[in-house]
Coordinates of C-alpha atoms in Angstrom, one line a residue:
Chain A
M27 CA 0.0 0.0 0.0
V28 CA 1.3 3.4 -1.0
Q29 CA 0.9 6.0 1.8
K30 CA -1.1 9.0 0.7
V31 CA -0.8 12.5 2.0
W32 CA -2.9 15.6 1.4
Y33 CA -1.9 19.3 1.7
S34 CA -4.2 22.3 1.7
Y35 CA -3.3 25.4 -0.2
D36 CA -2.5 27.1 3.1
D37 CA -0.2 24.3 4.1
I38 CA 1.7 24.7 0.8
H39 CA 1.8 28.5 1.2
R40 CA 3.5 28.1 4.6
V41 CA 6.0 25.5 3.3
V42 CA 6.9 27.9 0.5
Q43 CA 7.4 30.6 3.2
E44 CA 9.9 28.3 4.9
I45 CA 11.7 27.7 1.6
A46 CA 12.1 31.5 1.2
E47 CA 13.5 31.6 4.7
K48 CA 16.1 29.0 3.8
I49 CA 17.0 30.9 0.7
K50 CA 17.4 34.1 2.7
Q51 CA 19.7 32.3 5.1
S52 CA 21.8 30.9 2.3
G53 CA 22.7 34.5 1.3
I54 CA 22.3 33.7 -2.4
Q55 CA 20.7 36.7 -4.1
Y56 CA 18.6 35.2 -6.9
E57 CA 17.8 37.5 -9.7
A58 CA 15.1 35.5 -11.6
I59 CA 12.9 32.4 -11.3
I60 CA 12.3 29.7 -13.8
A61 CA 9.1 27.7 -13.1
I62 CA 8.9 24.1 -14.4
G63 CA 5.4 23.8 -15.8
G64 CA 2.8 22.9 -14.9
G65 CA 3.7 21.8 -11.3
G66 CA 6.1 24.6 -10.6
F67 CA 3.8 27.4 -11.6
I68 CA 2.0 27.6 -8.2
P69 CA 5.0 27.3 -5.9
A70 CA 7.0 29.7 -8.1
R71 CA 4.3 32.4 -7.9
M72 CA 4.0 31.9 -4.1
L73 CA 7.7 32.0 -3.7
R74 CA 8.0 35.3 -5.6
T75 CA 5.9 37.0 -2.9
F76 CA 8.2 35.9 0.0
L77 CA 11.5 36.4 -1.9
G78 CA 10.2 39.8 -2.8
E79 CA 10.6 40.8 0.8
F80 CA 14.4 40.7 0.5
L81 CA 15.2 40.4 -3.2
G82 CA 12.7 42.7 -4.8
T83 CA 10.2 41.5 -7.4
L84 CA 11.7 38.8 -9.6
S85 CA 10.5 37.9 -13.1
I86 CA 9.2 34.3 -13.4
Y87 CA 10.1 32.5 -16.6
A88 CA 8.7 29.2 -17.5
V89 CA 9.8 26.0 -19.2
S90 CA 7.7 22.8 -19.7
T91 CA 8.6 19.2 -20.4
K92 CA 6.7 16.1 -21.1
Y93 CA 7.3 12.4 -20.9
Y94 CA 6.3 10.4 -23.9
D95 CA 6.4 6.7 -24.5
S96 CA 8.8 6.1 -27.3
D97 CA 8.8 2.9 -29.2
F98 CA 10.3 4.3 -32.3
Q99 CA 12.6 1.8 -34.0
G100 CA 12.8 -0.4 -31.0
K101 CA 13.9 2.3 -28.5
A102 CA 11.2 1.6 -26.0
G103 CA 10.9 3.5 -22.7
N104 CA 10.1 6.8 -21.2
E105 CA 11.6 9.8 -22.9
I106 CA 11.5 13.4 -21.9
Q107 CA 11.0 16.3 -24.3
K108 CA 10.6 20.0 -24.3
I109 CA 7.1 21.4 -24.6
Q110 CA 8.2 25.1 -24.1
W111 CA 11.6 26.5 -23.6
L112 CA 13.1 29.9 -23.1
D113 CA 12.8 32.1 -26.2
S114 CA 15.4 34.6 -27.2
T115 CA 13.8 37.5 -25.4
P116 CA 15.8 37.4 -22.1
T117 CA 19.2 37.6 -23.8
D118 CA 21.3 37.9 -20.6
L119 CA 19.2 35.7 -18.3
N120 CA 21.9 33.0 -18.4
S121 CA 24.4 35.3 -16.7
K122 CA 22.1 35.7 -13.7
K123 CA 21.6 33.8 -10.5
V124 CA 18.4 31.8 -11.4
L125 CA 16.2 29.7 -9.1
V126 CA 14.4 26.8 -10.8
V127 CA 11.2 25.8 -9.1
D128 CA 9.1 22.6 -9.2
E129 CA 6.5 21.0 -6.9
V130 CA 8.2 17.8 -6.1
D131 CA 11.6 16.1 -6.5
D132 CA 10.5 12.5 -7.2
S133 CA 12.6 10.5 -9.6
R134 CA 14.7 13.6 -10.3
V135 CA 14.6 12.9 -14.0
T136 CA 12.8 16.1 -15.0
M137 CA 15.1 18.1 -12.7
E138 CA 18.2 16.6 -14.2
F139 CA 16.9 17.2 -17.7
V140 CA 16.0 20.9 -17.1
L141 CA 19.2 21.8 -15.2
T142 CA 21.4 20.1 -17.8
E143 CA 19.6 21.8 -20.7
L144 CA 19.9 25.2 -18.9
Q145 CA 23.6 24.6 -18.3
K146 CA 24.0 23.9 -22.1
D147 CA 22.3 27.3 -22.6
G148 CA 25.1 28.9 -20.6
F149 CA 23.4 29.1 -17.1
N150 CA 26.1 28.6 -14.6
D151 CA 24.6 29.9 -11.3
L152 CA 21.5 27.8 -10.8
G153 CA 19.6 26.8 -7.7
V154 CA 16.6 24.5 -7.2
A155 CA 13.6 24.9 -5.0
V156 CA 10.9 22.2 -4.5
I157 CA 8.0 22.0 -2.1
H158 CA 8.7 18.3 -1.4
N159 CA 11.7 16.1 -1.8
K160 CA 11.0 12.4 -1.7
R161 CA 13.7 10.5 0.1
K162 CA 14.2 7.6 -2.3
P163 CA 16.7 6.3 -4.8
K164 CA 16.8 8.9 -7.6
K165 CA 17.0 8.0 -11.3
G166 CA 18.2 11.5 -12.2
K167 CA 21.3 13.2 -10.9
L168 CA 21.7 16.9 -10.0
P169 CA 24.6 18.4 -11.9
E170 CA 27.4 19.8 -9.8
N171 CA 27.3 23.2 -8.1
I172 CA 23.6 23.5 -7.8
A173 CA 22.2 25.0 -4.7
Y174 CA 19.3 22.9 -3.4
F175 CA 16.3 23.9 -1.3
S176 CA 13.4 21.7 -0.3
G177 CA 10.4 22.7 1.9
L178 CA 9.7 19.2 3.3
E179 CA 11.7 16.0 3.1
I180 CA 9.2 13.1 3.0
G181 CA 9.0 9.4 2.2
D182 CA 8.0 7.9 -1.1
W183 CA 4.4 8.8 -0.6
W184 CA 1.6 9.7 -3.0
I185 CA 1.2 13.4 -2.6
N186 CA -2.3 15.0 -3.2
Y187 CA -1.8 18.7 -4.1
P188 CA -4.8 21.0 -3.7
W189 CA -4.6 22.1 -7.3
D190 CA -5.5 18.6 -8.4
A191 CA -8.6 18.5 -6.2
L192 CA -12.0 18.2 -8.0
D193 CA -13.6 18.6 -4.6
I194 CA -11.6 21.0 -2.4
D195 CA -13.8 20.4 0.7
E196 CA -13.1 16.7 0.6
H197 CA -9.5 17.4 -0.1
N198 CA -9.2 19.7 2.9
Q199 CA -10.9 17.2 5.2
N200 CA -8.2 14.7 4.2
A201 CA -5.5 17.3 4.7
M202 CA -6.8 17.9 8.3
K203 CA -6.3 14.3 9.3
Chain B
M18 CA -11.5 55.2 -0.4
V19 CA -10.8 52.2 -2.6
Q20 CA -12.8 49.2 -1.5
K21 CA -10.7 46.2 -0.8
V22 CA -11.6 42.5 -1.1
W23 CA -9.8 39.4 0.0
Y24 CA -10.1 35.9 -1.5
S25 CA -8.8 32.7 0.1
Y26 CA -7.1 30.0 -2.1
D27 CA -10.2 27.9 -1.7
D28 CA -12.4 30.8 -2.9
I29 CA -10.3 31.1 -6.0
H30 CA -10.2 27.3 -6.5
R31 CA -14.1 27.4 -6.5
V32 CA -14.3 30.3 -8.9
V33 CA -11.9 28.6 -11.3
Q34 CA -14.2 25.5 -11.1
E35 CA -17.1 27.8 -12.2
I36 CA -15.0 29.1 -15.1
A37 CA -14.4 25.6 -16.2
E38 CA -18.2 24.9 -16.1
K39 CA -18.8 28.0 -18.3
I40 CA -16.2 26.8 -20.8
K41 CA -17.8 23.3 -20.8
Q42 CA -21.2 24.9 -21.5
S43 CA -19.7 26.9 -24.4
G44 CA -18.9 23.7 -26.2
I45 CA -15.5 25.1 -27.2
Q46 CA -12.9 22.3 -27.0
Y47 CA -9.7 24.0 -26.1
E48 CA -6.5 22.2 -26.9
A49 CA -3.9 24.1 -24.9
I50 CA -3.6 26.9 -22.3
I51 CA -1.3 29.9 -22.3
A52 CA -0.8 31.5 -18.9
I53 CA 0.1 35.1 -18.6
G54 CA 2.8 35.3 -16.0
G55 CA 3.1 35.7 -13.1
G56 CA -0.6 36.3 -12.3
G57 CA -2.0 33.7 -14.7
F58 CA 0.2 30.8 -13.4
I59 CA -2.0 29.8 -10.5
P60 CA -5.4 30.1 -12.1
A61 CA -4.1 28.3 -15.2
R62 CA -2.8 25.4 -13.2
M63 CA -6.1 25.1 -11.3
L64 CA -8.1 25.4 -14.5
R65 CA -6.2 22.5 -16.1
T66 CA -7.5 20.2 -13.4
F67 CA -11.1 21.1 -14.0
L68 CA -10.8 21.2 -17.8
G69 CA -9.1 17.9 -17.7
E70 CA -12.4 16.3 -16.7
F71 CA -13.8 16.9 -20.2
L72 CA -10.9 17.9 -22.4
G73 CA -8.1 15.7 -21.2
T74 CA -4.8 17.0 -19.9
L75 CA -3.8 20.2 -21.6
S76 CA -0.3 21.6 -21.8
I77 CA 0.2 25.0 -20.2
Y78 CA 2.5 27.4 -22.1
A79 CA 3.5 30.7 -20.6
V80 CA 4.2 34.2 -21.7
S81 CA 5.2 37.2 -19.5
T82 CA 5.0 40.9 -20.0
K83 CA 6.2 43.8 -18.0
Y84 CA 5.3 47.5 -17.9
Y85 CA 8.2 49.9 -17.9
D86 CA 8.4 53.6 -17.7
S87 CA 9.7 54.9 -20.9
D88 CA 11.1 58.4 -21.2
F89 CA 13.2 57.6 -24.2
Q90 CA 13.4 60.6 -26.5
G91 CA 10.6 62.3 -24.9
K92 CA 8.1 59.4 -25.3
A93 CA 7.1 59.3 -21.6
G94 CA 4.5 57.0 -20.3
N95 CA 3.8 53.4 -19.5
E96 CA 4.9 50.9 -22.1
I97 CA 4.5 47.2 -22.2
Q98 CA 7.2 44.8 -23.3
K99 CA 7.7 41.0 -23.6
I100 CA 9.6 39.3 -20.8
Q101 CA 9.2 35.8 -22.2
W102 CA 7.3 34.7 -25.3
L103 CA 6.7 31.4 -27.0
D104 CA 9.8 29.8 -28.4
S105 CA 9.8 27.7 -31.6
T106 CA 9.2 24.4 -29.8
P107 CA 5.4 24.2 -30.3
T108 CA 5.4 24.6 -34.0
D109 CA 1.7 24.0 -34.7
L110 CA 0.3 25.6 -31.5
N111 CA -1.1 28.5 -33.4
S112 CA -3.4 26.3 -35.4
K113 CA -5.1 25.0 -32.2
K114 CA -7.9 26.3 -30.0
V115 CA -6.0 28.1 -27.2
L116 CA -7.2 29.5 -23.9
V117 CA -5.3 32.5 -22.5
V118 CA -5.5 32.8 -18.7
D119 CA -4.8 35.7 -16.3
E120 CA -5.9 36.6 -12.8
V121 CA -7.7 39.8 -13.4
D122 CA -9.0 41.9 -16.4
D123 CA -8.3 45.4 -15.0
S124 CA -7.4 48.0 -17.6
R125 CA -7.3 45.3 -20.3
V126 CA -4.0 46.7 -21.6
T127 CA -2.0 43.5 -21.0
M128 CA -4.8 41.3 -22.4
E129 CA -5.0 43.4 -25.6
F130 CA -1.2 43.3 -26.0
V131 CA -1.0 39.5 -25.5
L132 CA -3.9 38.7 -27.7
T133 CA -2.8 41.0 -30.5
E134 CA 0.7 39.6 -30.4
L135 CA -0.6 36.1 -30.5
Q136 CA -2.8 36.9 -33.5
K137 CA 0.3 38.3 -35.2
D138 CA 1.9 34.9 -34.5
G139 CA -1.0 33.3 -36.4
F140 CA -3.3 32.3 -33.6
N141 CA -6.9 32.6 -34.8
D142 CA -8.9 30.6 -32.3
L143 CA -8.3 32.3 -29.0
G144 CA -10.3 32.5 -25.8
V145 CA -9.7 34.3 -22.6
A146 CA -10.3 33.2 -19.0
V147 CA -9.8 35.5 -16.0
I148 CA -10.8 35.0 -12.3
H149 CA -12.1 38.5 -12.0
N150 CA -13.3 41.1 -14.5
K151 CA -13.5 44.6 -13.1
R152 CA -16.5 46.5 -14.5
K153 CA -14.8 49.7 -15.4
P154 CA -13.8 51.7 -18.5
K155 CA -11.1 49.7 -20.2
K156 CA -8.0 51.3 -21.8
G157 CA -7.4 48.2 -23.8
K158 CA -9.7 46.5 -26.3
L159 CA -10.3 42.9 -26.9
P160 CA -9.6 41.9 -30.6
E161 CA -12.6 40.5 -32.4
N162 CA -13.7 36.9 -32.3
I163 CA -12.3 36.2 -28.8
A164 CA -14.3 34.0 -26.5
Y165 CA -14.4 35.5 -23.1
F166 CA -14.9 33.8 -19.7
S167 CA -14.7 35.5 -16.3
G168 CA -15.3 33.9 -13.0
L169 CA -16.6 36.9 -11.1
E170 CA -17.7 40.4 -12.3
I171 CA -16.7 42.9 -9.7
G172 CA -16.4 46.7 -9.2
D173 CA -13.2 48.6 -9.5
W174 CA -11.9 47.2 -6.2
W175 CA -8.5 46.5 -4.8
I176 CA -8.2 42.7 -5.0
N177 CA -6.0 40.9 -2.4
Y178 CA -5.0 37.5 -3.8
P179 CA -3.8 34.8 -1.4
W180 CA -0.6 34.3 -3.3
D181 CA 0.4 37.9 -2.4
A182 CA -0.1 37.3 1.3
L183 CA 2.8 37.5 3.7
D184 CA 0.6 36.4 6.5
I185 CA -1.9 33.8 5.2
D186 CA -3.8 33.6 8.5
E187 CA -4.5 37.4 8.6
H188 CA -5.4 37.2 4.9
N189 CA -7.9 34.4 5.5
Q190 CA -9.5 36.3 8.4
N191 CA -10.0 39.3 6.0
A192 CA -11.4 36.9 3.4
M193 CA -13.9 35.5 5.9
K194 CA -15.5 38.9 6.6

């Protein structure tokens, strides 16, 4: 049986506040945020509020990836591909201190992919912030020299986020338990 | 005195659910979402959950704009510019039915800018969804043939969204009033 956990929006908001406190204590002065869509959009927007207290208002950029099942020419398995990436508008973004935000660090495959691709794009001062880090063997690896911030360290549980709830009252009742 | 209103996360979640119901009743089968950052990130992510019930899981793309004060060569005033736009990854996105999402339709300047730029990019089947539409004279205009969905029609009030709250308990107390 997989253990399931539920978090209310207010729970998540408070966890993000704690992430901001950890970032503040690190002394790293991030200059922009990159949200990994769709899961990173909500924590990134919350985080901007709290980081704004000591870093000013940061722009949030977005990238999105998607898994797809590839069985092309016998190469079966899960592959990851870009859905949206940075366009050419922010020409000097890769010279800045940039914080990459997602909801959960699970297998770490998405995180490795995004960070590695950003490093190829010339980013060399990256940090990562996630609401939850699942303590489990990771398929993906963090590249070197990446600052890492997680709100909560948890087991390999099934996380029910409020933004996936079709019935928010039922969801909140589960989160209260 | 400007009237102020506060909404809890759960309030917003329920309003987004109502927007999804209106979209369902319109019969328009959107194929992708474009969130206007940073305000559109949270409602877009919530909306994907509810739209997923009848449209399947939609990809969320993101664009961001920023106002800046231009006094270049005497042209003073507020100007709007792109912070991030669509890159070349989603090559056929402009041929799809796409829903553009933001938190509030206030002066409508950002909305006009984004929709007009997307139409220049070849998008010709666009809809708009906002949590709140302020009933007020609009500086910006909606281009023609844009489907429009708002969760709540309100006065020209100061809206306090939960994602801007430094103290979520105090915010929720205000939202309860």
